[in-house]
Each structure stands twice: as structure tokens, then as C-alpha cells.
CSV table of C-alpha atoms in Angstrom, one decimal:
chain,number,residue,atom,x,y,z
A,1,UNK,CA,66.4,222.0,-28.3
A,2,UNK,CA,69.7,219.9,-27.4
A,3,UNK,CA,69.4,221.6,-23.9
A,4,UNK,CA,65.9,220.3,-23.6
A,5,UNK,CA,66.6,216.6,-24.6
A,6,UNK,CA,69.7,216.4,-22.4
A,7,UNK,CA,67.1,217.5,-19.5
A,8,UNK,CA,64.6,214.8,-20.5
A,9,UNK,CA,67.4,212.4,-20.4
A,10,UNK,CA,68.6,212.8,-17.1
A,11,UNK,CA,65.2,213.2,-15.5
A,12,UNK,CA,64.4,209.2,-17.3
A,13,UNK,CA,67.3,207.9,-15.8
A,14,UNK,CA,66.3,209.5,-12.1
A,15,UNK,CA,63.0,208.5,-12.8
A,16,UNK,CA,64.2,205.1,-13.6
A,17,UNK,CA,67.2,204.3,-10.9
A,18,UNK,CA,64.5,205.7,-8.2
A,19,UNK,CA,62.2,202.7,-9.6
A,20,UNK,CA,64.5,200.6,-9.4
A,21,UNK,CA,65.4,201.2,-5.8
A,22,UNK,CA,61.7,201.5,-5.1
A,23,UNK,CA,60.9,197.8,-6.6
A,24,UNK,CA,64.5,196.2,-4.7
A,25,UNK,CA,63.3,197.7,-1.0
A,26,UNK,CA,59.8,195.7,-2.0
A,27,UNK,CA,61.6,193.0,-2.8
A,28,UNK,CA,63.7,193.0,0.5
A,29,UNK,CA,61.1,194.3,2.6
A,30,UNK,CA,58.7,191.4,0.9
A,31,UNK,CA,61.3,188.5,1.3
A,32,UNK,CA,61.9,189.3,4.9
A,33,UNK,CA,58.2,189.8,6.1
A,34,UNK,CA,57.4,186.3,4.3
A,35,UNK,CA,55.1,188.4,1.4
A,36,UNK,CA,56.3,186.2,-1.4
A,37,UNK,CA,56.3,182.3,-1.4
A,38,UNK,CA,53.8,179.9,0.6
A,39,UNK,CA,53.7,180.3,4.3
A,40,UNK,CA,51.8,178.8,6.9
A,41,UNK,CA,50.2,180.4,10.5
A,42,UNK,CA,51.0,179.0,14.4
A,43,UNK,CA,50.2,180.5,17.1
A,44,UNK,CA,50.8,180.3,20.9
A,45,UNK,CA,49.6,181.8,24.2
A,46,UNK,CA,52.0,183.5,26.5
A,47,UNK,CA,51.2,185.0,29.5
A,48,UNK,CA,53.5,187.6,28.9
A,49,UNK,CA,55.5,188.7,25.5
A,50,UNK,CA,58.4,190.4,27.0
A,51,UNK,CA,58.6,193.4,24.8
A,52,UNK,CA,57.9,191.3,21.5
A,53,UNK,CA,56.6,193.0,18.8
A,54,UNK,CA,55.2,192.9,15.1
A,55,UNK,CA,57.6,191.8,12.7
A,56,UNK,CA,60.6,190.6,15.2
A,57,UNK,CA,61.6,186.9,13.9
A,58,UNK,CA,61.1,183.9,14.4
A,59,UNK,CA,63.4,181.1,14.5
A,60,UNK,CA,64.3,177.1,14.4
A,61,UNK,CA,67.3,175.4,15.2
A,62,UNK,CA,68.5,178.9,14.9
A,63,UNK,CA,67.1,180.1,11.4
A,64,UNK,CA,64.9,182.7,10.9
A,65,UNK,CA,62.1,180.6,9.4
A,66,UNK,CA,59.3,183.6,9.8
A,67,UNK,CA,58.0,186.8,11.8
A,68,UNK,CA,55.7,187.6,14.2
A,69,UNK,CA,52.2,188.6,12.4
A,70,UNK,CA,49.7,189.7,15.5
A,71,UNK,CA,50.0,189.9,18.9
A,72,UNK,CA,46.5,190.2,20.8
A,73,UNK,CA,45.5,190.1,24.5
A,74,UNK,CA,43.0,187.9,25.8
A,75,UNK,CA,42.8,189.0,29.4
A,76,UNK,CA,45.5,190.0,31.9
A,77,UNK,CA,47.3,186.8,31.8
A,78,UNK,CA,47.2,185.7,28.4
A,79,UNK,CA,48.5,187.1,25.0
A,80,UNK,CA,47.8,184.9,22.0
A,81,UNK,CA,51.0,185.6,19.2
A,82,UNK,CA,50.3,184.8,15.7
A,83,UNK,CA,53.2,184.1,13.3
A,84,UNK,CA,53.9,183.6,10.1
A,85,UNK,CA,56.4,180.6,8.9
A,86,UNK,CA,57.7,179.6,5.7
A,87,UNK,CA,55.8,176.5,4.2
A,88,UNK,CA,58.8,174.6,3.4
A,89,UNK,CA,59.8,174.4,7.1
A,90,UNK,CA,56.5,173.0,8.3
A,91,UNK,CA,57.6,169.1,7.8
A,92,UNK,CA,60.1,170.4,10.4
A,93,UNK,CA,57.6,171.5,13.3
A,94,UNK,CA,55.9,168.7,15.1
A,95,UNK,CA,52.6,169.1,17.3
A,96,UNK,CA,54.4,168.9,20.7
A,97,UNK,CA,56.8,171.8,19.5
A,98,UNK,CA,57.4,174.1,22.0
A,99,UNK,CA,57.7,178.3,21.3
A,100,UNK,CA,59.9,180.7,23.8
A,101,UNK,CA,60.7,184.6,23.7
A,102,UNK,CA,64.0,185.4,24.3
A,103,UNK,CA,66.6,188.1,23.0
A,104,UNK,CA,68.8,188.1,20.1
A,105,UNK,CA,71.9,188.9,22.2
A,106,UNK,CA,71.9,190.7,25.7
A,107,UNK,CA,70.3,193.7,24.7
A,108,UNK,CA,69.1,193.1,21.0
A,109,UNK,CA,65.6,192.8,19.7
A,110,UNK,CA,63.2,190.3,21.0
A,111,UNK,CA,63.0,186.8,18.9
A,112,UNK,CA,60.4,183.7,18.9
A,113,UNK,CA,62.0,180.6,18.9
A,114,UNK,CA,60.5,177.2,18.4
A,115,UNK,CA,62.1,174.1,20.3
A,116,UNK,CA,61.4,170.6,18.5
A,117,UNK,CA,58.9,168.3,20.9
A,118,UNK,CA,60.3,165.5,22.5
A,119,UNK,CA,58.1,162.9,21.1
A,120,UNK,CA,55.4,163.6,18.5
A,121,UNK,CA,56.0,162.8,14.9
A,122,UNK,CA,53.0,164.3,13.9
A,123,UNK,CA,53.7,167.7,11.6
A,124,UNK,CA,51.8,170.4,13.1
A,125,UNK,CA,48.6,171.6,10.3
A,126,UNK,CA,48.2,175.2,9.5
A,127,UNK,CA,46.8,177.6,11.9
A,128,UNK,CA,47.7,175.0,14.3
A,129,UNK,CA,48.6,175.9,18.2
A,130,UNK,CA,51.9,175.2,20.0
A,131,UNK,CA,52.9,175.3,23.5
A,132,UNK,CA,54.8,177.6,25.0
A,133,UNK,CA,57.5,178.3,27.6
A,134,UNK,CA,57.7,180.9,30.0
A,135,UNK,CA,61.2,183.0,29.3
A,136,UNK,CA,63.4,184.1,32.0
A,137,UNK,CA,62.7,188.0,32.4
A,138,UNK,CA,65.6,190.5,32.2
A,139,UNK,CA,64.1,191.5,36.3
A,140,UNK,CA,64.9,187.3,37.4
A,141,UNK,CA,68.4,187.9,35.9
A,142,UNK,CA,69.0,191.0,37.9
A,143,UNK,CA,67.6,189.4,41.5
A,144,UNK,CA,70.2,186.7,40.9
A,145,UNK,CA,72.7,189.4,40.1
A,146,UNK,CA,71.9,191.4,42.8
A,147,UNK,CA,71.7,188.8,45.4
A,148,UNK,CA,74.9,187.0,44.4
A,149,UNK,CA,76.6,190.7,45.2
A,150,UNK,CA,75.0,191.0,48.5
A,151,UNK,CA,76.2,187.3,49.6
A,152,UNK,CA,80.0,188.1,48.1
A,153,UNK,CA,79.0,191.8,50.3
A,154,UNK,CA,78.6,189.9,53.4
A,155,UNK,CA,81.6,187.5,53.0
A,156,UNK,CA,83.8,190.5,52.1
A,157,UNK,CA,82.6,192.1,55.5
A,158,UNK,CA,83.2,189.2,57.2
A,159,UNK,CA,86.8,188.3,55.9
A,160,UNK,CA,87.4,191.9,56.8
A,161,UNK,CA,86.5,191.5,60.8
A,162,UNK,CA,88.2,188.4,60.8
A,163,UNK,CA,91.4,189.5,59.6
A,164,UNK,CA,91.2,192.5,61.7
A,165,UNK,CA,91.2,190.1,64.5
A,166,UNK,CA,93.7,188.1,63.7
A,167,UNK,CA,95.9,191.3,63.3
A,168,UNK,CA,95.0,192.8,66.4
A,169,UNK,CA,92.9,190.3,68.5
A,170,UNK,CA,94.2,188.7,71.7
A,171,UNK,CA,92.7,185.2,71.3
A,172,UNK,CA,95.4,182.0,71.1
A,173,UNK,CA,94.7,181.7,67.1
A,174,UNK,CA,95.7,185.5,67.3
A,175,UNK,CA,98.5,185.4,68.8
A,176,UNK,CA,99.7,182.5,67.5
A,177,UNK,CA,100.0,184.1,64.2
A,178,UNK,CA,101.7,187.1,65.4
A,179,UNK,CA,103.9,185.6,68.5
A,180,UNK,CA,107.0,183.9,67.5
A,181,UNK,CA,107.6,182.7,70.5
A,182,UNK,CA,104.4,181.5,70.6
A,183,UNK,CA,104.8,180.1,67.4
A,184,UNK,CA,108.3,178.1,68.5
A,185,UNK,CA,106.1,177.2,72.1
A,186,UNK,CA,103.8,175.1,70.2
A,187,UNK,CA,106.5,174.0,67.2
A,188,UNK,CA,108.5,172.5,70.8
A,189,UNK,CA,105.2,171.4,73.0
A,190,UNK,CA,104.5,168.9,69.4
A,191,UNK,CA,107.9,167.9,69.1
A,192,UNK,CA,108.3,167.0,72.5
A,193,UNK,CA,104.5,165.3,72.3
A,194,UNK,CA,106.0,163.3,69.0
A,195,UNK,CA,109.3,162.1,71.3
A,196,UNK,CA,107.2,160.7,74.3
A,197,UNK,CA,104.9,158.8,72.1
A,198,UNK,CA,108.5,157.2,70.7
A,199,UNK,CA,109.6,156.9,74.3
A,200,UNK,CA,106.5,155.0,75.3
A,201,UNK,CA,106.5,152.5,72.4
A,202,UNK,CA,110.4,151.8,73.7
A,203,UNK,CA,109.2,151.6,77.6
A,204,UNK,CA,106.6,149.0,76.4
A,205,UNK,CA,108.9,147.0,74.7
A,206,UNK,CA,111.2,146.8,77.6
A,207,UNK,CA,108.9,146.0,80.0
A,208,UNK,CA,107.6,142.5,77.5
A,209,UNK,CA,111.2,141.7,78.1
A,210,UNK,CA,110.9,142.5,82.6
A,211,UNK,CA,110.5,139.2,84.1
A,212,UNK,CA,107.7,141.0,86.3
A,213,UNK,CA,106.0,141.8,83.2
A,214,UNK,CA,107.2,139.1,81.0
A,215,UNK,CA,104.1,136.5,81.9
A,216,UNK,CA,101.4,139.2,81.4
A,217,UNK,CA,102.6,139.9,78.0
A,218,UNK,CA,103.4,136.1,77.4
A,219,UNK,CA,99.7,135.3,78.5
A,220,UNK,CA,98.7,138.3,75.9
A,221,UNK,CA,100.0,136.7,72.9
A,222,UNK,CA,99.0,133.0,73.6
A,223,UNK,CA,95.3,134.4,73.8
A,224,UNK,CA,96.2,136.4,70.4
A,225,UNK,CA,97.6,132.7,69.0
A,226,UNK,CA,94.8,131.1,70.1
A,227,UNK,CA,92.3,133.5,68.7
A,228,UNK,CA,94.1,133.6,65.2
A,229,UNK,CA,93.5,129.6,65.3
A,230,UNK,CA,90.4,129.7,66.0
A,231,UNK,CA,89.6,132.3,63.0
A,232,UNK,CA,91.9,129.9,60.6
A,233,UNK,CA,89.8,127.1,61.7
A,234,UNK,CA,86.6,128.6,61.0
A,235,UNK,CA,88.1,129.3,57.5
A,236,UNK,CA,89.2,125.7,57.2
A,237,UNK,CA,85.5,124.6,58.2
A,238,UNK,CA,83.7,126.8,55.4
A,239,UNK,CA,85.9,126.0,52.6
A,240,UNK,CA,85.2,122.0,53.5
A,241,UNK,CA,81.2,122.9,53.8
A,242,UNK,CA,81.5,124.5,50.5
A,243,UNK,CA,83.8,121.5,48.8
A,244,UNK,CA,81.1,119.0,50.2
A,245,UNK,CA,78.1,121.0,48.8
A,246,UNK,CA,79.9,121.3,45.4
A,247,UNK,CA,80.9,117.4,45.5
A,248,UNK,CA,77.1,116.4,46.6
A,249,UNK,CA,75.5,119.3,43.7
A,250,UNK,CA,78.0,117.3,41.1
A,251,UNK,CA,77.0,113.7,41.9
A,252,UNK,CA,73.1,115.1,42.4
A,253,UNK,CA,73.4,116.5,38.3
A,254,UNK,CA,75.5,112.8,37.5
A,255,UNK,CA,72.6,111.0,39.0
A,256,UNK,CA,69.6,112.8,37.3
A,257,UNK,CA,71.9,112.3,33.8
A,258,UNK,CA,72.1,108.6,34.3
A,259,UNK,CA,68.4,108.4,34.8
A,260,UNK,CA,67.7,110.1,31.8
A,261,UNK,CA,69.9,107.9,29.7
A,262,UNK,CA,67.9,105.0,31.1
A,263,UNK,CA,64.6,106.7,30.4
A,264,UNK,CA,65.6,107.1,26.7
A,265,UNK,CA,66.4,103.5,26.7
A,266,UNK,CA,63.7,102.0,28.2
A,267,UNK,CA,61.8,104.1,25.2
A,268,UNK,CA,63.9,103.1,22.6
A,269,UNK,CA,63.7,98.9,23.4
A,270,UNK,CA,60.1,98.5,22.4
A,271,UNK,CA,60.9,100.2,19.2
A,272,UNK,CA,63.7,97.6,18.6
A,273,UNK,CA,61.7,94.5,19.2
A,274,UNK,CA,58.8,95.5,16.7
């Protein structure tokens, strides 16, 4: 009889815990599908979903505000996606928001995500309609990939024949790098260019002070004299033009002053005498 009861004791308690477990996964499964609370419907038209599916979330500024409900095609370029958002974010969600699939991480699940519109202060109603924003496919990614390594593939190649020719090419840039002599040829030819350039500057100098040369160059700087005169002058001449304008603009606003005055006199006498 005591074997029995002990029996009947341990199959409530299995019977229970598994109840338990069963009404907690509800609970969780409930919470995150949106089952319990008030919730509100959007929907959007893609023209493709990317691999989304029932159930993957959706979010706002990063949250996971709701799920996706129902996904149902139209026709062969547009899917209509139904989802299902918590009520209390709605105030959130204006009419010009904006919904996009992308991927929770590089190779996680796919996830709706609802950008805030740029103007519209309106808060979208229930079974309302957003726009939405084509996502950049996994295949876009890869052509960008893919063409980035061909272009680094070609200048690889490239860098390749052109150091092979610098090693064992026979052009000047060639040999340049690889002759010494060559090297020291040009090092010389640039320092010997550098000392006749000095040697010229001292030739000229020598022959302003040649007396058969000495009236050229004299005639040279008298025209340079007179031409820096003429430029000061010219300076000389504007900065007077624009004295005199300044002078005439000041006795112009000293004349129209003194005629005011004289107006507000001439109105104030009759006042006086009556």
C-alpha cells in the first residue's frame, strides 16, 4: 500500500513539473510571437523578401518590436509582408516610415527593420502601409567582391611585368637602376648642370660691370625705374580718387543733415507763433 502511494506520488510531481514546463514554453513562445498584449498590423510590398520568413523579427531603432505574420505574393514582382508590432510602439512609427530586409549578422536569420520617415508626424493607423526599401542582396556584395579581386589581379600582374623589366630590361629607367656607373653618370651630368647655372649667374654679373655691356644693362634698369614709377604713381592717383570720393560722400550726408534741421524748423516756427 506504501509502495503504491509512493508511486502515485512521484507520477503527481512528473505530471506536474511537465505542466509546468508545458505552460512556461507557452509563455515564451507567446511573449515572443506577440500572442499576449495589444498589437497592431503594417504591412509593406517588396519586390523581393530575400529569404524572409514567418516569425523572423522585426525591429526599430534596433529592438525587436514584433514578427513577421504572412508573407504573400502578388505577382512576380511584388510580395506583400504582413507584421505584427506591439501597440505601445506605434506612437513611435510615423506614415513616411520606411521598412528594409536585411540580416541579423553576416550569416544569421533574416530581420525587418523599420527606419523613422524624415518628415511626417503623423502616427501610422492600424493595418496601415509603409514604404519600403530595396536591400542589398548577398549576390551585389559578392560582384563587388569579386570585381575588387580581379582589379587588385590585374595590378598584381602588372607590378609583376614591370618589375621584371626593371630587373632585366634594357631601357635607360632600367639600367639606371641596375648600372652604377650609370647611376654616378647622371648623379655628375646634374651636378655639373647645377655648377653652369652658378657660373652663368656669375658671367652675367660680370659682364653689367664690362664697359661694353655696362650701357645695355644701365638702359635695362632705368626702363625698370621708370616702370616702378609709373606703377607707384598710379597707386598715388587711386588712393587720391578714393580720398576725394570719401571727402565729397561726407560733405553730400553734412549737406542733406543741415537741410533736415532746417526742415524741422521751418515746421516747428508756426507752432511757436500760435
Amino acid at each position: 500500500m506504501e509502495k503504491e502511494s509512493g508511486y502515485t506520488w512521484k507520477l503527481g510531481m512528473f505530471v506536474s513539473v511537465g505542466l509546468l514546463l508545458f505552460i512556461m514554453a507557452i509563455y515564451f513562445i507567446g511573449k515572443q510571437k506577440n500572442l499576449f498584449g495589444q498589437t497592431f498590423h503594417l504591412s509593406s510590398k517588396f519586390k523581393t523578401v530575400s529569404g524572409l520568413e514567418v516569425g523572423n523579427n522585426v525591429r526599430f531603432s534596433g529592438i525587436n518590436i514584433g514578427t513577421v505574420e504572412e508573407i504573400r505574393i502578388i505577382n512576380d514582382s511584388s510580395v506583400i509582408v504582413s507584421m505584427v508590432i506591439k501597440d505601445e510602439i506605434r506612437k513611435f512609427i510615423k506614415t513616411d516610415a520606411r521598412a528594409s530586409i536585411g540580416s541579423d549578422g553576416l550569416m544569421g536569420d533574416k530581420v525587418l527593420t523599420i527606419s523613422p520617415g524624415p518628415k511626417s508626424t503623423k502616427i501610422i493607423e492600424d493595418n496601415g502601409t509603409i514604404t519600403s526599401i530595396d536591400g542589398i542582396e548577398m549576390n551585389d556584395i559578392m560582384k563587388s567582391v569579386k570585381k575588387s579581386v580581379d582589379n587588385v589581379g590585374v595590378i598584381s600582374e602588372e607590378l609583376a611585368i614591370f618589375s621584371h623589366s626593371m630587373n632585366n630590361g634594357n631601357g635607360a629607367l632600367a639600367r639606371l637602376v641596375r648600372d652604377d656607373k650609370m647611376a654616378n653618370s647622371v648623379t655628375n651630368t646634374l651636378s655639373n648642370l647645377e655648377s653652369g647655372t652658378k657660373g652663368f649667374s656669375e658671367n652675367m654679373e660680370a659682364a653689367k660691370s664690362n664697359f661694353l655691356f655696362r650701357g645695355y644693362f644701365k638702359k635695362k634698369e632705368k626702363e625698370k625705374e621708370k616702370k616702378q614709377e609709373e606703377q607707384k604713381e598710379k597707386k598715388e592717383e587711386a588712393a587720391k580718387e578714393k580720398e576725394a570720393k570719401a571727402k565729397e560722400e561726407k560733405e553730400k550726408q553734412e549737406k542733406e543733415k543741415q537741410d533736415k534741421q532746417k526742415a524741422e524748423d521751418a515746421k516747428k516756427e508756426p507752432e511757436k507763433n500760435q
